[in-house]
XYZ file of C-alpha atoms in Angstrom:
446
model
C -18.240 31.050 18.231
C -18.000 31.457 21.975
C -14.954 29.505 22.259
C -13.195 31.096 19.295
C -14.595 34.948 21.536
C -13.053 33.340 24.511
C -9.655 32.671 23.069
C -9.724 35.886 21.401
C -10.308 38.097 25.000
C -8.064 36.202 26.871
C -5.472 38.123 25.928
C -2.790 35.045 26.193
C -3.996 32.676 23.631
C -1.214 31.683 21.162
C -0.702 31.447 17.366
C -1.081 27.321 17.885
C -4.558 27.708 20.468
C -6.557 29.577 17.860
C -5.177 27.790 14.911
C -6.658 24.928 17.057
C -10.178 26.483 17.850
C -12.597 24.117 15.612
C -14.726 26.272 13.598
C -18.544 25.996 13.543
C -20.381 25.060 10.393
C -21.841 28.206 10.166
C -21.891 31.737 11.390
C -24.150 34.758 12.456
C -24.257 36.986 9.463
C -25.912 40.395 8.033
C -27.153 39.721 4.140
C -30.039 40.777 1.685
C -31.309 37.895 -0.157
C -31.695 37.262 -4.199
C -35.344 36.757 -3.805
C -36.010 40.479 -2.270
C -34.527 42.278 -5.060
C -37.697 43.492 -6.521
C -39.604 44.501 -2.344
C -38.971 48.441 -3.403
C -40.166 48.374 -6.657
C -41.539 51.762 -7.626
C -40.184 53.344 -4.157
C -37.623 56.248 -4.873
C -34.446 55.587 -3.403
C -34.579 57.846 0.075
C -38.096 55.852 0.240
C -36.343 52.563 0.625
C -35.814 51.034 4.481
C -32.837 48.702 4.694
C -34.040 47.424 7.786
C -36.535 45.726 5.651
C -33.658 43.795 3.657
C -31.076 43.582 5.785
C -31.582 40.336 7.601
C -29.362 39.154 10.170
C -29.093 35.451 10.236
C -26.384 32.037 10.152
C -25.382 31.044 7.285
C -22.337 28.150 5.896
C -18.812 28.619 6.881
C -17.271 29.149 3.158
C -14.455 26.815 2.280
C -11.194 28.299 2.479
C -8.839 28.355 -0.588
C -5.354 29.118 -1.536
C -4.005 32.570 -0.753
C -7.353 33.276 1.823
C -7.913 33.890 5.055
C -11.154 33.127 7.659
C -10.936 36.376 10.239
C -13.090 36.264 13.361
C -14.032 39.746 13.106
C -14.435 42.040 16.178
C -16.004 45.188 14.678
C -17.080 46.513 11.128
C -18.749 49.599 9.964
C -21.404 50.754 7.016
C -20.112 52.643 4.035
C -22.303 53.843 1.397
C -21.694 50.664 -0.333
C -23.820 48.537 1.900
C -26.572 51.001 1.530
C -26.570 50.604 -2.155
C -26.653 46.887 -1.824
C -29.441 47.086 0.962
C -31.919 49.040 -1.019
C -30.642 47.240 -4.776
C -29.400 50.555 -6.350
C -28.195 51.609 -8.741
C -28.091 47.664 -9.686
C -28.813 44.426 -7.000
C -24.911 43.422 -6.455
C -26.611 39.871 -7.347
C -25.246 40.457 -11.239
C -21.940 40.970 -9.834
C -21.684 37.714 -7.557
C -23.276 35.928 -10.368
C -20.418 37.393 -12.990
C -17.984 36.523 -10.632
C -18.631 32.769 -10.309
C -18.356 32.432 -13.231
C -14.328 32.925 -13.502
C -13.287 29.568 -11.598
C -14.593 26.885 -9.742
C -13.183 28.777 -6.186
C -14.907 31.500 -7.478
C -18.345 30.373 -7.797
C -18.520 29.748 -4.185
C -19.494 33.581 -3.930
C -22.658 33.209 -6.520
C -25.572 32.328 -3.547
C -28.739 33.264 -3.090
C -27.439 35.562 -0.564
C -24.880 38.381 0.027
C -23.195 38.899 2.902
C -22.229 42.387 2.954
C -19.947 44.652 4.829
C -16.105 45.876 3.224
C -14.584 46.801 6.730
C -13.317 44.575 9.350
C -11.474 44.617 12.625
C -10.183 40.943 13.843
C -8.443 38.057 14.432
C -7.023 35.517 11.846
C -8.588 32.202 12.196
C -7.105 30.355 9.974
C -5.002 30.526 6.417
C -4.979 29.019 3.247
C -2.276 27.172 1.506
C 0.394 29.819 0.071
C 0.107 31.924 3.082
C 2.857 32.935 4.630
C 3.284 36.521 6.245
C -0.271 35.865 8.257
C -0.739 33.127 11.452
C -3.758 32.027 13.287
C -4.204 35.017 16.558
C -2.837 38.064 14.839
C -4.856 41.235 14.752
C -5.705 42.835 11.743
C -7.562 45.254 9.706
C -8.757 44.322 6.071
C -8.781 46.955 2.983
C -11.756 45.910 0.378
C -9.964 45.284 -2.689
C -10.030 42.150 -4.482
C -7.861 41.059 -7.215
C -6.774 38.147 -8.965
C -3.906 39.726 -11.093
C -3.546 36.452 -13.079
C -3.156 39.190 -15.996
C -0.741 42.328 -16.758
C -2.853 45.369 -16.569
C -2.790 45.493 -12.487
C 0.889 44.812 -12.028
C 1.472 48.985 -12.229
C -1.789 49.535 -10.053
C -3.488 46.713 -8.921
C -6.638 48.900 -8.874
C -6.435 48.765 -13.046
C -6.864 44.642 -13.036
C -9.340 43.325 -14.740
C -10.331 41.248 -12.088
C -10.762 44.059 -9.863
C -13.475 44.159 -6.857
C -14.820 45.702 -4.470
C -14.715 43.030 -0.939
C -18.569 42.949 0.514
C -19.686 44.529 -2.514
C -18.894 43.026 -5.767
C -17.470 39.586 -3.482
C -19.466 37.835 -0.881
C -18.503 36.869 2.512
C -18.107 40.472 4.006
C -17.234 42.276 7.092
C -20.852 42.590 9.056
C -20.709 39.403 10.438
C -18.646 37.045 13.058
C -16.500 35.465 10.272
C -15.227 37.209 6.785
C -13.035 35.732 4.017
C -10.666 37.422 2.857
C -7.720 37.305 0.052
C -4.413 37.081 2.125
C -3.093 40.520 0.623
C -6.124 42.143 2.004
C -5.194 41.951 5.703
C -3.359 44.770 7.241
C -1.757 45.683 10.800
C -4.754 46.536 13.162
C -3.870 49.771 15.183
C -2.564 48.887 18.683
C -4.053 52.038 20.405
C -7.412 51.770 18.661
C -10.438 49.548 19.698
C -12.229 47.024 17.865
C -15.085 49.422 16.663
C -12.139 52.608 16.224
C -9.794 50.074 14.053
C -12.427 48.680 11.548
C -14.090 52.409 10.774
C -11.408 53.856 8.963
C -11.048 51.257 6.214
C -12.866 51.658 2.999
C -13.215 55.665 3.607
C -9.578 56.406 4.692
C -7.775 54.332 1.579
C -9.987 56.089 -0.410
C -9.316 59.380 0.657
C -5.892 58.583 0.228
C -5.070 58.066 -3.134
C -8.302 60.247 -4.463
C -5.962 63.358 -2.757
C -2.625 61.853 -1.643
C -1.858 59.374 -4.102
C -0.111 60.024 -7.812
C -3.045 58.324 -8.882
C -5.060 61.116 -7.774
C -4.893 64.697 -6.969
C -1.330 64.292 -5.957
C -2.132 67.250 -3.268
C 1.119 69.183 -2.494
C 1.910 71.356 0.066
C 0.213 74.983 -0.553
C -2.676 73.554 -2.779
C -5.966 75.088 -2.131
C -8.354 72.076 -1.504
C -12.482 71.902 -1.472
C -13.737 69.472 0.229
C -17.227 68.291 0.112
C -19.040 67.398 3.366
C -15.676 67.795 5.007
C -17.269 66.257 8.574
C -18.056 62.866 6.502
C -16.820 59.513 5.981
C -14.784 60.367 3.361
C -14.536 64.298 4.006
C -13.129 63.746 7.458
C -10.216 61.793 6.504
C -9.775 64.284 3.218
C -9.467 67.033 5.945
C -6.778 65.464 7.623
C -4.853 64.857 4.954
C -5.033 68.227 3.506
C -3.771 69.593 6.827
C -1.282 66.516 7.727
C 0.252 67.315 4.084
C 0.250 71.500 4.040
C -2.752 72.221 2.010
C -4.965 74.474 3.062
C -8.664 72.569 3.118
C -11.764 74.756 2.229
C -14.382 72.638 4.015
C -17.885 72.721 2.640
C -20.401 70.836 5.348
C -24.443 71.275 5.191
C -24.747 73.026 8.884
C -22.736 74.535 12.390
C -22.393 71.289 13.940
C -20.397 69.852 10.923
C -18.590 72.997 10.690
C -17.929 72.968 14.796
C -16.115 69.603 13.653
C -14.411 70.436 10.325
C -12.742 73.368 12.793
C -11.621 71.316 16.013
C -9.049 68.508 13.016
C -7.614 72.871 12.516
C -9.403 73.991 9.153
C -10.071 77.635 9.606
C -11.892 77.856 5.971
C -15.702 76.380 6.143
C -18.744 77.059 4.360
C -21.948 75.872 5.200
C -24.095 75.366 2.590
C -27.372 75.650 4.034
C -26.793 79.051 6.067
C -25.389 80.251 2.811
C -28.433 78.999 0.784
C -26.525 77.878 -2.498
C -28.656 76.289 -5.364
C -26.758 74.940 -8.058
C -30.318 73.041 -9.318
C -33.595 74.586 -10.061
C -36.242 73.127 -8.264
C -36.849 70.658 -11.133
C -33.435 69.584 -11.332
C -33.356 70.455 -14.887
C -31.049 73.084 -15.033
C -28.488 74.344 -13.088
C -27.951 77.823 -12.221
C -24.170 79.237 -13.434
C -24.623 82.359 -11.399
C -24.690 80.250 -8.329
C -21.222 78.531 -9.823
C -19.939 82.044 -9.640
C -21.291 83.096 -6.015
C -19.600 80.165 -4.337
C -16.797 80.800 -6.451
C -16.465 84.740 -5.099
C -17.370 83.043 -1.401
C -14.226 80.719 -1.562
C -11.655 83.754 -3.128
C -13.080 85.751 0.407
C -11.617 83.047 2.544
C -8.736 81.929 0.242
C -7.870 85.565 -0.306
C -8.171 85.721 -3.696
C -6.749 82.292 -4.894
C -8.868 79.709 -6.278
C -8.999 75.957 -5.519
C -6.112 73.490 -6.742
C -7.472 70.175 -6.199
C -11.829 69.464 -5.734
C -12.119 66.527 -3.642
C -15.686 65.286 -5.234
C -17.675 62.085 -3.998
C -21.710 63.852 -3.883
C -21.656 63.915 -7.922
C -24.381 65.491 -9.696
C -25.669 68.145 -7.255
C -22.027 69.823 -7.196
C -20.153 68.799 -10.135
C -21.094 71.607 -12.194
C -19.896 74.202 -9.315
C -16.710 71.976 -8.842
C -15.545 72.475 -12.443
C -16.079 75.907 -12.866
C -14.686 77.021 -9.219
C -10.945 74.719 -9.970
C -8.043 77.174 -10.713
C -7.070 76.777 -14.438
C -4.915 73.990 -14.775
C -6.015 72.224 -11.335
C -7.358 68.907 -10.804
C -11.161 67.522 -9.883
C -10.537 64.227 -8.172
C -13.846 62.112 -8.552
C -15.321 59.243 -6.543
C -18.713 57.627 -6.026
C -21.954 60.101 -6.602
C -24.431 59.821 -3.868
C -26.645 62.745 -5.065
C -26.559 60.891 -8.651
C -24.678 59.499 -11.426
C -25.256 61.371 -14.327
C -22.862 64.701 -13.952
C -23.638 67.937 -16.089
C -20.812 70.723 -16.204
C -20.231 73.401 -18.900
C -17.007 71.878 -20.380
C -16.042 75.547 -21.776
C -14.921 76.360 -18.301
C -12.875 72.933 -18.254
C -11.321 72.591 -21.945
C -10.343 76.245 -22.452
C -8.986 76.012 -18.586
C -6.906 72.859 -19.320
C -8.655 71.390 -15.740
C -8.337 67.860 -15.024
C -11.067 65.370 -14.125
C -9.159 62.324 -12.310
C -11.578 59.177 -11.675
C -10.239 57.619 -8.111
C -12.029 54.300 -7.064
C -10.776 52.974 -3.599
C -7.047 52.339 -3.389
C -4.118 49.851 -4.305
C -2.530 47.795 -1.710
C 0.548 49.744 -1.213
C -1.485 53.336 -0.908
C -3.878 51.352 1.250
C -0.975 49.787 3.588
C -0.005 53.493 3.863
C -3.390 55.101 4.904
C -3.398 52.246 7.369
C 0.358 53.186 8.291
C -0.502 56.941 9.500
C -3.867 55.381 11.638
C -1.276 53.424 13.117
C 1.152 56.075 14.228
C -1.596 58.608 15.257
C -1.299 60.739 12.301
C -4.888 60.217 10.650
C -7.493 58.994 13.444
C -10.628 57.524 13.214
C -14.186 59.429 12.416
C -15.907 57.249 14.072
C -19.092 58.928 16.016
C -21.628 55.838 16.728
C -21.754 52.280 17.431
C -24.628 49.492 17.057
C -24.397 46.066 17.736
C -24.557 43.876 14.523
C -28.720 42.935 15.299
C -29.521 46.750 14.381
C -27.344 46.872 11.315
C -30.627 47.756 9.414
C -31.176 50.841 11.021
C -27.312 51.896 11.111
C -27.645 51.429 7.237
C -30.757 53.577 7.218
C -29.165 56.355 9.263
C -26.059 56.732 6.715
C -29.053 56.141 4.077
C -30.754 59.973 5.403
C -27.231 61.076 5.770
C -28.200 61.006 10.015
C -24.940 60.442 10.603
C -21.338 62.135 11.283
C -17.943 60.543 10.171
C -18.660 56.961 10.737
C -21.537 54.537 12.011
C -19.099 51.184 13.519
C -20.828 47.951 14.173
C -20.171 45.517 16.633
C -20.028 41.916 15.509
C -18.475 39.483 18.001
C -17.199 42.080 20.170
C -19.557 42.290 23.097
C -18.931 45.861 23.909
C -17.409 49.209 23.256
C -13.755 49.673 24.031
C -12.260 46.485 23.835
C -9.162 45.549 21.996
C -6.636 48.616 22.672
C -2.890 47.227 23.450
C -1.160 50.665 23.101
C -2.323 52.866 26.106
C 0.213 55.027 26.088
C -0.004 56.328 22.051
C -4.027 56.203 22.323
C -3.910 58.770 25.924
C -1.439 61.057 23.555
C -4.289 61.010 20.839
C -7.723 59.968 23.094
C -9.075 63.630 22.023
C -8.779 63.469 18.245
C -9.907 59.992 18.525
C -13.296 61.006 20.257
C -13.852 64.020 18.188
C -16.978 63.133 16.432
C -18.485 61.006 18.967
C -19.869 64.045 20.797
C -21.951 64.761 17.854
């Protein structure tokens, strides 16, 4: 791998010298392993330590097939995704690899008794598979997570509705925290000239799917004038929300769980914020039996205040069962609640009078097609959305990065280095990143 980091920093290597590098057998990796999917038995989830299943160790160099690419990557990041997988909740992602093999021969080479995880990258195309045409050997890239095989109709309108659909690092193997990643072709994506390694691979998963759950037709379909809430409007998906909502001429109404999130939430221009905690709302009883509809109504009077009177158009929703039940009831009558993930819990309770006589919308949004992906990608590249990216460990600590988004220790983005040696390598655009360099730092001095 040396020799393949070597070509990559010297800055003059060609198409033709990479796609001459030999590749090694095998590779430095992060993974959990089949045989540890029962070590937190009887642990509650924020009582399992993914630095106790995250190992980081080589493993094979997969075969490349038709329409794939190897990618040397630079830089990757954790999303929620690899905590799930690290502490085997709310299923081990073993049942998915194992489902997955079992569609073709190609596939089965992701059914091992490992995963390697990860569904962000930053890199450099190694080499290409037959039937690949747009991408050559020493061109930088980005990689979105979806995975499709679109051999049948239903994804040909929205590739996120095939059958076949998956979720890269996640429901594949072969991810982004480690020195090589295999990717489908129509994964890859420009990287960001004025970004680094670490800045180019963080916005990924979170900013394609913050995209089309507010942007897209396919989700909230946020115009200009909409009233948006926004749920922990400093995070990895709530920072890139907030941008949009402002980029598009929405007004955001930021909720974030203390004054340093809100100190953020204000310096991307959103003058609405709430904090939660100073404002002590408790949508639960203590048993988490029952929630508490005046509380729906408090935060409801608490958002008219700032909106002057208006209620929200569009609920951008990812923590799930704690707020669902104040999301409904605070959306304007006929507005939208735009769903995604639930990392308080699954199981949502709302009173349904409040959305059927209403005529609100609930709007499922899971990640993001190519095209809406090649656009959220698009306005990193032209310094219109920029990276949330606030801390960086090297790829030997990826346990405790994990753990860190795990307690929610984090702000925006936690990046990981994999081959890259350092920090603040890989920027070709000076000149755009010195117009941006203080929106691009904003949450690292948190």
């Amino acid at each position: 791998m040396q020799q393949i980091l070597d070509a990559i920093t010297s800055d003059d290597a060609t198409s033709e010298d990479v796609a001459a590098l030999d590749l090694p057998e095998s590779y430095t990796a992060a993974l959990v392993r089949k045989d540890d999917v029962d070590m937190f038995e009887g642990l509650s989830a924020k009582d399992k330590d993914p630095r106790k299943s995250l190992h980081v160790e080589d493993v094979a160099m997969p075969e490349l097939g038709p329409g794939e690419a190897l990618v040397a990557v630079m830089a990757s990041a954790i999303n929620y995704n690899t905590v799930w997988t690290s502490i085997f909740e709310p299923v081990s992602t073993f049942g998915f690899l194992e489902r997955y093999g079992r569609l073709s021969p190609l596939a089965k080479r992701h059914d091992l008794p490992y995963h390697v995880v990860g569904s962000d990258l930053a890199g450099v195309v190694l080499r290409t598979g037959p039937g690949v045409h747009t991408w050559k050997p020493g061109q930088e890239v980005v990689a979105h997570c979806l995975s499709v095989e679109l051999e049948g109709p239903d994804g040909h309108n929205d590739t996120m509705l095939d059958p076949e659909q998956r979720i890269w690092g996640f429901e594949t193997n072969f991810g982004g925290l480690a020195h090589v990643a295999l990717v489908k072709a129509n994964q890859l994506m420009p990287k960001p000239a004025h970004l680094t390694w670490e800045e180019a691979a963080s916005p990924g998963l979170v900013n394609c799917t913050a995209y089309r759950q507010l942007v897209s037709k396919n989700g909230g379909d946020m115009k200009q004038g909409d009233n948006v809430l926004i749920w922990g409007a400093s995070g990895g998906l709530g920072g890139f929300a907030t941008q949009y909502a402002l980029n598009g001429g929405a007004t955001p109404v930021c909720v974030v769980s203390n004054e340093e999130k809100a100190a953020i939430a204000r310096s991307m221009g959103a003058e609405l914020v709430i904090n939660r905690s100073e404002e002590g709302y408790r949508f639960w009883n203590d048993e988490g039996t029952a929630q508490d509809p005046r509380e729906w109504k408090r935060f409801g009077s608490r958002i008219r205040e700032l909106t002057g009177g208006e209620d929200i158009d569009i609920v951008f929703e990812h923590p799930g069962r704690e707020t669902f039940g104040a999301s409904v009831y605070v959306t304007r009558k006929g507005g939208t609640i735009t769903t995604c993930a639930s990392t308080s819990g699954y199981m949502h309770e709302y009173d349904n009078r409040y959305l059927w006589m209403n005529l609100k919308r609930i709007i499922s949004s899971h990640f993001a097609n190519y095209r809406e992906s090649w656009e959220a990608n698009r306005l990193v590249a032209k310094g219109k959305i920029h990276p949330t990216l606030s801390r960086t460990y090297r790829l030997e600590d990826v346990g405790q990065a994990a753990l860190d988004v795990h307690h929610n220790k984090h702000q925006g983005k936690v990046g990981v280095l994999c081959l890259a040696p350092e920090e603040g390598l890989g920027v070709r655009d000076h000149e755009l990143r010195a117009t941006h360099l203080d929106a691009i730092n904003r949450f690292r001095g948190v």
